[in-house]
Coordinates of C-alpha atoms in Angstrom, one line a residue:
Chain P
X1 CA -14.8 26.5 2.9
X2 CA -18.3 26.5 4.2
X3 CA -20.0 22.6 5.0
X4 CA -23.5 22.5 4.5
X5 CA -26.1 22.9 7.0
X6 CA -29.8 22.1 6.8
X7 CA -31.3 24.8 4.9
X8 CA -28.0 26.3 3.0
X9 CA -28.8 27.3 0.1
X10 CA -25.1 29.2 -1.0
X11 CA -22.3 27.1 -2.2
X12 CA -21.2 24.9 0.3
X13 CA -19.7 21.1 1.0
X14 CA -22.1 18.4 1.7
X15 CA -20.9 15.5 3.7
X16 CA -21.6 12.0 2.5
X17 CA -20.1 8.9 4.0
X18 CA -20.5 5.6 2.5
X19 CA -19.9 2.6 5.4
X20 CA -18.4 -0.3 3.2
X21 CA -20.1 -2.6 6.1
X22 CA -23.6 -0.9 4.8
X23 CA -22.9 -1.8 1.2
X24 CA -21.8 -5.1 1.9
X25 CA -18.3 -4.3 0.4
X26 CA -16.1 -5.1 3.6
X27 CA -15.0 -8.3 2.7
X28 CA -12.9 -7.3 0.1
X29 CA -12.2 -3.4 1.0
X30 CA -9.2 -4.5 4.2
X31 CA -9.5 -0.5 5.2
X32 CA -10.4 2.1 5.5
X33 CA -13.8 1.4 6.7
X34 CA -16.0 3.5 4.5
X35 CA -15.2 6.6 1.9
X36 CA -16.0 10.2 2.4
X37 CA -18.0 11.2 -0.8
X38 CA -18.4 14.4 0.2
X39 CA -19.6 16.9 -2.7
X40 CA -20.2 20.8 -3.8
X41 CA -23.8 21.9 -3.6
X42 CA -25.2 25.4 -3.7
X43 CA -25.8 28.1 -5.6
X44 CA -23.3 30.9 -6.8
X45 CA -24.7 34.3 -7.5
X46 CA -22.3 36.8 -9.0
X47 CA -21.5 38.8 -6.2
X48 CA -20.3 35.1 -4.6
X49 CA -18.0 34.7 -7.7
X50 CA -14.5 33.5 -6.8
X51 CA -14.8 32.6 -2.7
X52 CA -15.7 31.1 -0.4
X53 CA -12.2 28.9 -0.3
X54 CA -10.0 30.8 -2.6
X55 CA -8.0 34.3 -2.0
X56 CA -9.9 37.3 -1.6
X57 CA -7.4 38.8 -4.4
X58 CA -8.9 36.9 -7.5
X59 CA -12.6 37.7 -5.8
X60 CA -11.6 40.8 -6.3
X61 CA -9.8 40.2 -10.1
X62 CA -13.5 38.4 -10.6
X63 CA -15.4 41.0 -9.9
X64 CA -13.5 43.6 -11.5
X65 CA -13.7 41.1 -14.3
X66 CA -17.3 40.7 -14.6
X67 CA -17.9 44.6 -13.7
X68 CA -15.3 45.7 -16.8
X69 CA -17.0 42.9 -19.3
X70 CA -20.2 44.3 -18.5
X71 CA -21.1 39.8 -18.0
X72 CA -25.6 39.4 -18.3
X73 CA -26.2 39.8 -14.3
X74 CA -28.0 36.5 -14.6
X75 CA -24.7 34.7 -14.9
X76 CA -24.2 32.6 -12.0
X77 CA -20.8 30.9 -11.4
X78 CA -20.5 27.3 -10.5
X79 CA -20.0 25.6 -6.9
X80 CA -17.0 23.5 -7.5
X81 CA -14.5 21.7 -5.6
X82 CA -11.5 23.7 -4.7
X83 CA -9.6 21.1 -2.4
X84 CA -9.3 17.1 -2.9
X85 CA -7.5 14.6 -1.4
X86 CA -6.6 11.0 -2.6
X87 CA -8.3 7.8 -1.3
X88 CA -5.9 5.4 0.3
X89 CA -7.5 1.7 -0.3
X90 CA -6.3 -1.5 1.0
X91 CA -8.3 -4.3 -0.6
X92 CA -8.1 -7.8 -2.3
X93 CA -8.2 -8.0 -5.8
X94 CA -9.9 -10.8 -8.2
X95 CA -6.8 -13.1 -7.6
X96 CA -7.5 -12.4 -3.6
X97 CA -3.7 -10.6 -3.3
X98 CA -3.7 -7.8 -1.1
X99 CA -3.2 -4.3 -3.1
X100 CA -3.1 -1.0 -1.2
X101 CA -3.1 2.0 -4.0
X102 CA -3.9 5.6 -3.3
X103 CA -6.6 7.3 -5.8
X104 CA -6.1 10.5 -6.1
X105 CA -8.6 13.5 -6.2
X106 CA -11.2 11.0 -4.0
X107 CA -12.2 13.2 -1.3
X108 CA -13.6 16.8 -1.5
X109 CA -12.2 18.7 1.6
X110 CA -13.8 22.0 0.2
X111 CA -15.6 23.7 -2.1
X112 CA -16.1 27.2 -3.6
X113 CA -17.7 29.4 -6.4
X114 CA -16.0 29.4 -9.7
Chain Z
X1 CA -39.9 15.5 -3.7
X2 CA -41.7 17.9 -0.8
X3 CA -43.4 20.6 -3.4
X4 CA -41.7 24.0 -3.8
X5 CA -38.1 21.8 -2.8
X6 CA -35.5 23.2 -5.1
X7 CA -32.1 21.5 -5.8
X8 CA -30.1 24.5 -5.0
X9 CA -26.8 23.8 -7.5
X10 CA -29.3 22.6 -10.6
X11 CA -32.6 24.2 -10.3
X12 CA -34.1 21.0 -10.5
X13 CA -36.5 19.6 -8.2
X14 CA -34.4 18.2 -4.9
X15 CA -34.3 13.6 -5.1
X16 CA -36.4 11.9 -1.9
X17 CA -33.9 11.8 0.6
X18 CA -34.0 8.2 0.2
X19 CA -33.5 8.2 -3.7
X20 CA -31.0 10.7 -3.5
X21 CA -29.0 8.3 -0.9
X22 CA -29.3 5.4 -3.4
X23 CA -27.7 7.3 -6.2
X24 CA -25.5 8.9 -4.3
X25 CA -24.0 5.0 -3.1
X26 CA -24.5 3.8 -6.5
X27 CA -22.1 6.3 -7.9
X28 CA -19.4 6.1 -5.3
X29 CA -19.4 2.6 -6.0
X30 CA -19.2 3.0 -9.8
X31 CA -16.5 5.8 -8.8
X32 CA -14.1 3.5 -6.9
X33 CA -14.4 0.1 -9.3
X34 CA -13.6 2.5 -12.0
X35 CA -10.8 3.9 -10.4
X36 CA -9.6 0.3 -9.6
X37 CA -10.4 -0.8 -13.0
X38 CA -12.5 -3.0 -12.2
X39 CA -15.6 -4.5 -13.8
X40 CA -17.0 -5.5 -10.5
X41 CA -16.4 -6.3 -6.7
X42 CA -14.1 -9.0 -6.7
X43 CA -15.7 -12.2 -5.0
X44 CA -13.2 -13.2 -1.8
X45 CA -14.1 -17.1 -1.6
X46 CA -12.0 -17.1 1.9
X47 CA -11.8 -14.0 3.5
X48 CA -9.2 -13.9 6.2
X49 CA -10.8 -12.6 9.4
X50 CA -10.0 -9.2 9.8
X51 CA -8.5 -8.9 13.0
X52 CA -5.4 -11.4 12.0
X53 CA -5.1 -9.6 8.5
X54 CA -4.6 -6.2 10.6
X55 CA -2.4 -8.0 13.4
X56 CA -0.3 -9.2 10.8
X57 CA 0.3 -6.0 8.5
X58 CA 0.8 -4.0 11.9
X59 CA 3.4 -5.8 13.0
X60 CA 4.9 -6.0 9.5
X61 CA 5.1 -2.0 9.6
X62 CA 5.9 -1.9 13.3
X63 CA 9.3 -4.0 12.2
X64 CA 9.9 -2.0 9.4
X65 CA 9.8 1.1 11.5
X66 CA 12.2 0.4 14.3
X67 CA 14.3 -2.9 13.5
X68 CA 13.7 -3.1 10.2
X69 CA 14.8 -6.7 9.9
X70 CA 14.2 -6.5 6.0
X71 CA 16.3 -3.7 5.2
X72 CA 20.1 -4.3 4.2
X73 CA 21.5 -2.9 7.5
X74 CA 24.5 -1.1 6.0
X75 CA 27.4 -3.3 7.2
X76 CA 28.7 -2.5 3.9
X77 CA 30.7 0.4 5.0
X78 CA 34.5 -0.6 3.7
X79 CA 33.5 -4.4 5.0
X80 CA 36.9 -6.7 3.7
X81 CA 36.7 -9.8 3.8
X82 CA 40.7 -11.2 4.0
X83 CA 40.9 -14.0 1.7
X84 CA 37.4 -13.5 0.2
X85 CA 37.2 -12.3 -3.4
X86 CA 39.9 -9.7 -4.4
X87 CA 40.6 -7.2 -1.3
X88 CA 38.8 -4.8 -3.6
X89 CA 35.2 -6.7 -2.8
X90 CA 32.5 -5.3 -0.4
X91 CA 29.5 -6.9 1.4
X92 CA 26.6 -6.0 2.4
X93 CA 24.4 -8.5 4.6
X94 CA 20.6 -8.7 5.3
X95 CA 19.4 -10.0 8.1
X96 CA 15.7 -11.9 8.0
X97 CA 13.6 -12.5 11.6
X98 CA 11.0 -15.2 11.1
X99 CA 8.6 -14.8 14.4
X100 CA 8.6 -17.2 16.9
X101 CA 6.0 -18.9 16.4
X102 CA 6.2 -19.7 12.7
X103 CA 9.9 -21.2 13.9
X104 CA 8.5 -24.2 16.2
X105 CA 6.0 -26.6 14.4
X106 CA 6.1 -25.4 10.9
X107 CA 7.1 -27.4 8.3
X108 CA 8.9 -25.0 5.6
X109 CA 7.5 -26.1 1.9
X110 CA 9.2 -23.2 -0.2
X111 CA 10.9 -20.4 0.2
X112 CA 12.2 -17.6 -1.8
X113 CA 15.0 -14.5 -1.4
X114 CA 13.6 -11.8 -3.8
X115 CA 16.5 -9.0 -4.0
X116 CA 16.1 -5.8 -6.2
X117 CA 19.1 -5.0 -8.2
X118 CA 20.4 -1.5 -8.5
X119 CA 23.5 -2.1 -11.8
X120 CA 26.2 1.1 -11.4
X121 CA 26.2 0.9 -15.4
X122 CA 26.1 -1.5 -18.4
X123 CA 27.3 -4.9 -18.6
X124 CA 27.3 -7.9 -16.2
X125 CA 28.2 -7.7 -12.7
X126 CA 29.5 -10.6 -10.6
X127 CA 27.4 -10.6 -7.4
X128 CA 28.1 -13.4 -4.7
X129 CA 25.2 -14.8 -2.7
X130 CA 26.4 -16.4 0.9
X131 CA 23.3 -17.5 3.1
X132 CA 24.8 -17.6 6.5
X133 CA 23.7 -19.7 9.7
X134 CA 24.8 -19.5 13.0
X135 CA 26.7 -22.3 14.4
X136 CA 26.0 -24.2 16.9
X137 CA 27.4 -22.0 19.7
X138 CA 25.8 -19.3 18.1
X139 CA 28.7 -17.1 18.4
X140 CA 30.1 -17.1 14.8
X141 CA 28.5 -18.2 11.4
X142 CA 29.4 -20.7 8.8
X143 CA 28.7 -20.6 5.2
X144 CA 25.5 -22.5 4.5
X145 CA 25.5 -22.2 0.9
X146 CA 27.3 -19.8 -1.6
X147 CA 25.9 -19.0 -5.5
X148 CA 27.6 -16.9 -7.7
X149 CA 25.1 -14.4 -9.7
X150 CA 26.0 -12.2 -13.0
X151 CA 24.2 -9.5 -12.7
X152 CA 23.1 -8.0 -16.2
X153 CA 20.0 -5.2 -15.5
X154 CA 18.6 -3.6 -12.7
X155 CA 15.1 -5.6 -11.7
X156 CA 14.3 -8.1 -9.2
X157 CA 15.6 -11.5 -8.9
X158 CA 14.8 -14.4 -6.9
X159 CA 17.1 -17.1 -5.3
X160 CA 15.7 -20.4 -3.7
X161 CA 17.0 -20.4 0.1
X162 CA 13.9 -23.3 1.1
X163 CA 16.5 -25.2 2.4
X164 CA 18.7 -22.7 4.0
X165 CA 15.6 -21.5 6.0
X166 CA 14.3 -25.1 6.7
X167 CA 18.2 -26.1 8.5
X168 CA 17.3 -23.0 10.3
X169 CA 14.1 -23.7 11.7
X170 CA 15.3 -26.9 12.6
X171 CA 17.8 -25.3 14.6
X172 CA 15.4 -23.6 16.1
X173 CA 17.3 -20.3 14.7
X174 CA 14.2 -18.2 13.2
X175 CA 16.9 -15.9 11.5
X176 CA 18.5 -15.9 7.9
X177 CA 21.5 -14.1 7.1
X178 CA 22.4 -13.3 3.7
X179 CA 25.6 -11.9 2.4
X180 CA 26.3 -9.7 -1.0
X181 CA 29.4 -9.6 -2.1
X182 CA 30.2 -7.5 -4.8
X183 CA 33.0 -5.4 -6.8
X184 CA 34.2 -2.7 -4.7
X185 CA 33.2 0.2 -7.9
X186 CA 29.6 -1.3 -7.7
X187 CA 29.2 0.4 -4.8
X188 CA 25.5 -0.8 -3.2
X189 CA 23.7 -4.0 -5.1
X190 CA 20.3 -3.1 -3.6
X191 CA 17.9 -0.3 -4.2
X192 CA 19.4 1.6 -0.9
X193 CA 17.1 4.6 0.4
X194 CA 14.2 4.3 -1.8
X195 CA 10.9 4.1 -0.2
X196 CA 10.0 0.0 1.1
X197 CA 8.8 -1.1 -1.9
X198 CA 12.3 -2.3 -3.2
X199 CA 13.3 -4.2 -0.2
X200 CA 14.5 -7.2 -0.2
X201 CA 12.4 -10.3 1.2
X202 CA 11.9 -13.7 1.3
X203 CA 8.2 -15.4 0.7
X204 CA 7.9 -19.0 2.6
X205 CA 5.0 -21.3 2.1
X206 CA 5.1 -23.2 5.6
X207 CA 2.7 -26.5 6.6
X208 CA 1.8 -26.4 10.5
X209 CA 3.2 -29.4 11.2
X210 CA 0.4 -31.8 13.0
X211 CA 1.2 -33.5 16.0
X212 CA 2.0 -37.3 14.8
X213 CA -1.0 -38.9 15.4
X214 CA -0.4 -42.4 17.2
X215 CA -1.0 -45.1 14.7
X216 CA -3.2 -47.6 17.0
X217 CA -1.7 -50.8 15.6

């Protein structure tokens, strides 16, 4: 997958941490100190359809695809995650016991054109 | 936003870095309180400080990982007991280190033995429960109390041992031993081999106990 840089403009993963110290949460979140929001940003013009981040093979089915359907040029594809990873939280709850719980799908690791 | 500044996925016009920032926190925060379920942030009236709470659940996973002291260490393999139960019975015994320094000057309020019961089938299941101390040599151990369970589902059950742990601190032995003894076709009472969260363990509410102040008569 591709991360963003300043001026990317093609589909790419944009890095976002939020520091529970700066929102005042890390009282009640025990770890980990702060969550990667990280999201999908960037634009997918045909000929991107189908990578970065997945196998060249279904590119290739996607373009065939699009090339055999005769698809309006002017559809783009989406920038979407293709990798995620779950959250592991330690925090108190309402009734200050200690819960750890794992939230699945939290973190985008990458990201790629439908 | 700077004129001519595109977002690149929506066309729209890019968010101030700034404003972009705030929504950007304010949805991660919706996005992990609705994960959580929760309506809001809970409010922690007495946080513990941090560096105890992390001391503490380290050296909870550092025991589990090498001595393990709240695991069932499988003594159960084929264990007789001559002149205990029928000669078909097995045991199996969990042993429970208390750390030093809860053993000294702590006054024990409560405590309690939760076990989780794995049943081989239908129907009850005579279980007995020996909480063992060390005697005063130290070399062997003496039945400090014995209870007799029937064991109907599989679930978790409790069993008071406030006193047994209490005799034991004021021993000045910070360790509990408990003994299962059970039919030999039952064939392990506990959740053996599933991940930690069936282990056995025993809560304690404990007073420090205050040096006695000298009543000035």
């Amino acid at each position: 997958s591709i991360d963003c840089r300043g001026d990317s403009r093609m589909c790419c993963r944009q890095e976002f941490f939020v520091d529970f110290k700066e929102i005042g949460w890390e009282d009640w979140i025990i770890q980990p100190e702060g969550y990667h929001m990280n999201y999908c940003a960037g634009l997918c013009p045909l000929h991107m359809a189908g990578i970065p981040g997945l196998a060249a093979s279904f590119h290739t089915a996607v373009l065939n695809l699009i090339k055999a359907n005769s698809a309006d040029a002017a559809m783009d594809s989406c920038c979407v995650p293709t990798q995620r990873r779950p959250l592991s939280l330690l925090y108190y709850d309402q009734h200050s016991n200690i819960i750890k719980t794992d939230i699945p799908d939290m973190i985008v690791d990458a990201c790629g054109c439908t | 936003a700077p004129r001519g500044v595109w977002c690149p996925a929506c066309g729209l016009a890019a968010l101030a870095p700034t404003t972009q920032r705030d929504v950007l926190i304010a949805l991660a925060k919706q996005s992990i309180l609705s994960k959580l379920r929760l309506s809001d942030r809970p409010n922690i009236t007495q946080p513990m400080p941090r560096g105890a709470l992390l001391t503490a659940l380290h050296r909870m996973y550092a025991q589990r990982t090498d001595v393990s002291p709240g695991m069932p260490r499988d003594d159960s393999t084929s264990h007789l007991h001559p002149g205990m139960g029928s000669s078909t019975s097995r045991s199996v015994c969990l042993h429970f280190h208390f750390t030093q320094e809860l053993a000294g000057s702590t006054e024990i309020l409560q405590a309690t033995l939760y076990l989780f019961w794995a049943v081989p089938g239908p129907g009850t299941h005579p279980v007995t429960v020996r909480l063992l101390q060390p005697d005063p040599t130290g070399l062997n151990t003496t039945v400090a109390s014995e209870t007799r369970l029937e064991v109907q589902r599989a679930g978790w059950a409790t069993l008071d041992v406030g006193q047994a742990v209490q005799s034991l601190f004021s021993q000045g032995s910070p360790r509990l031993t408990v003994e299962l003894e059970v039919a030999h076709d039952w064939g392990s009472p506990l959740l053996a081999g599933h991940s930690d969260s069936h282990w056995p363990f025993v809560a304690a509410q404990a007073r420090a106990r205050l040096p006695h102040q000298i009543q000035q008569r």
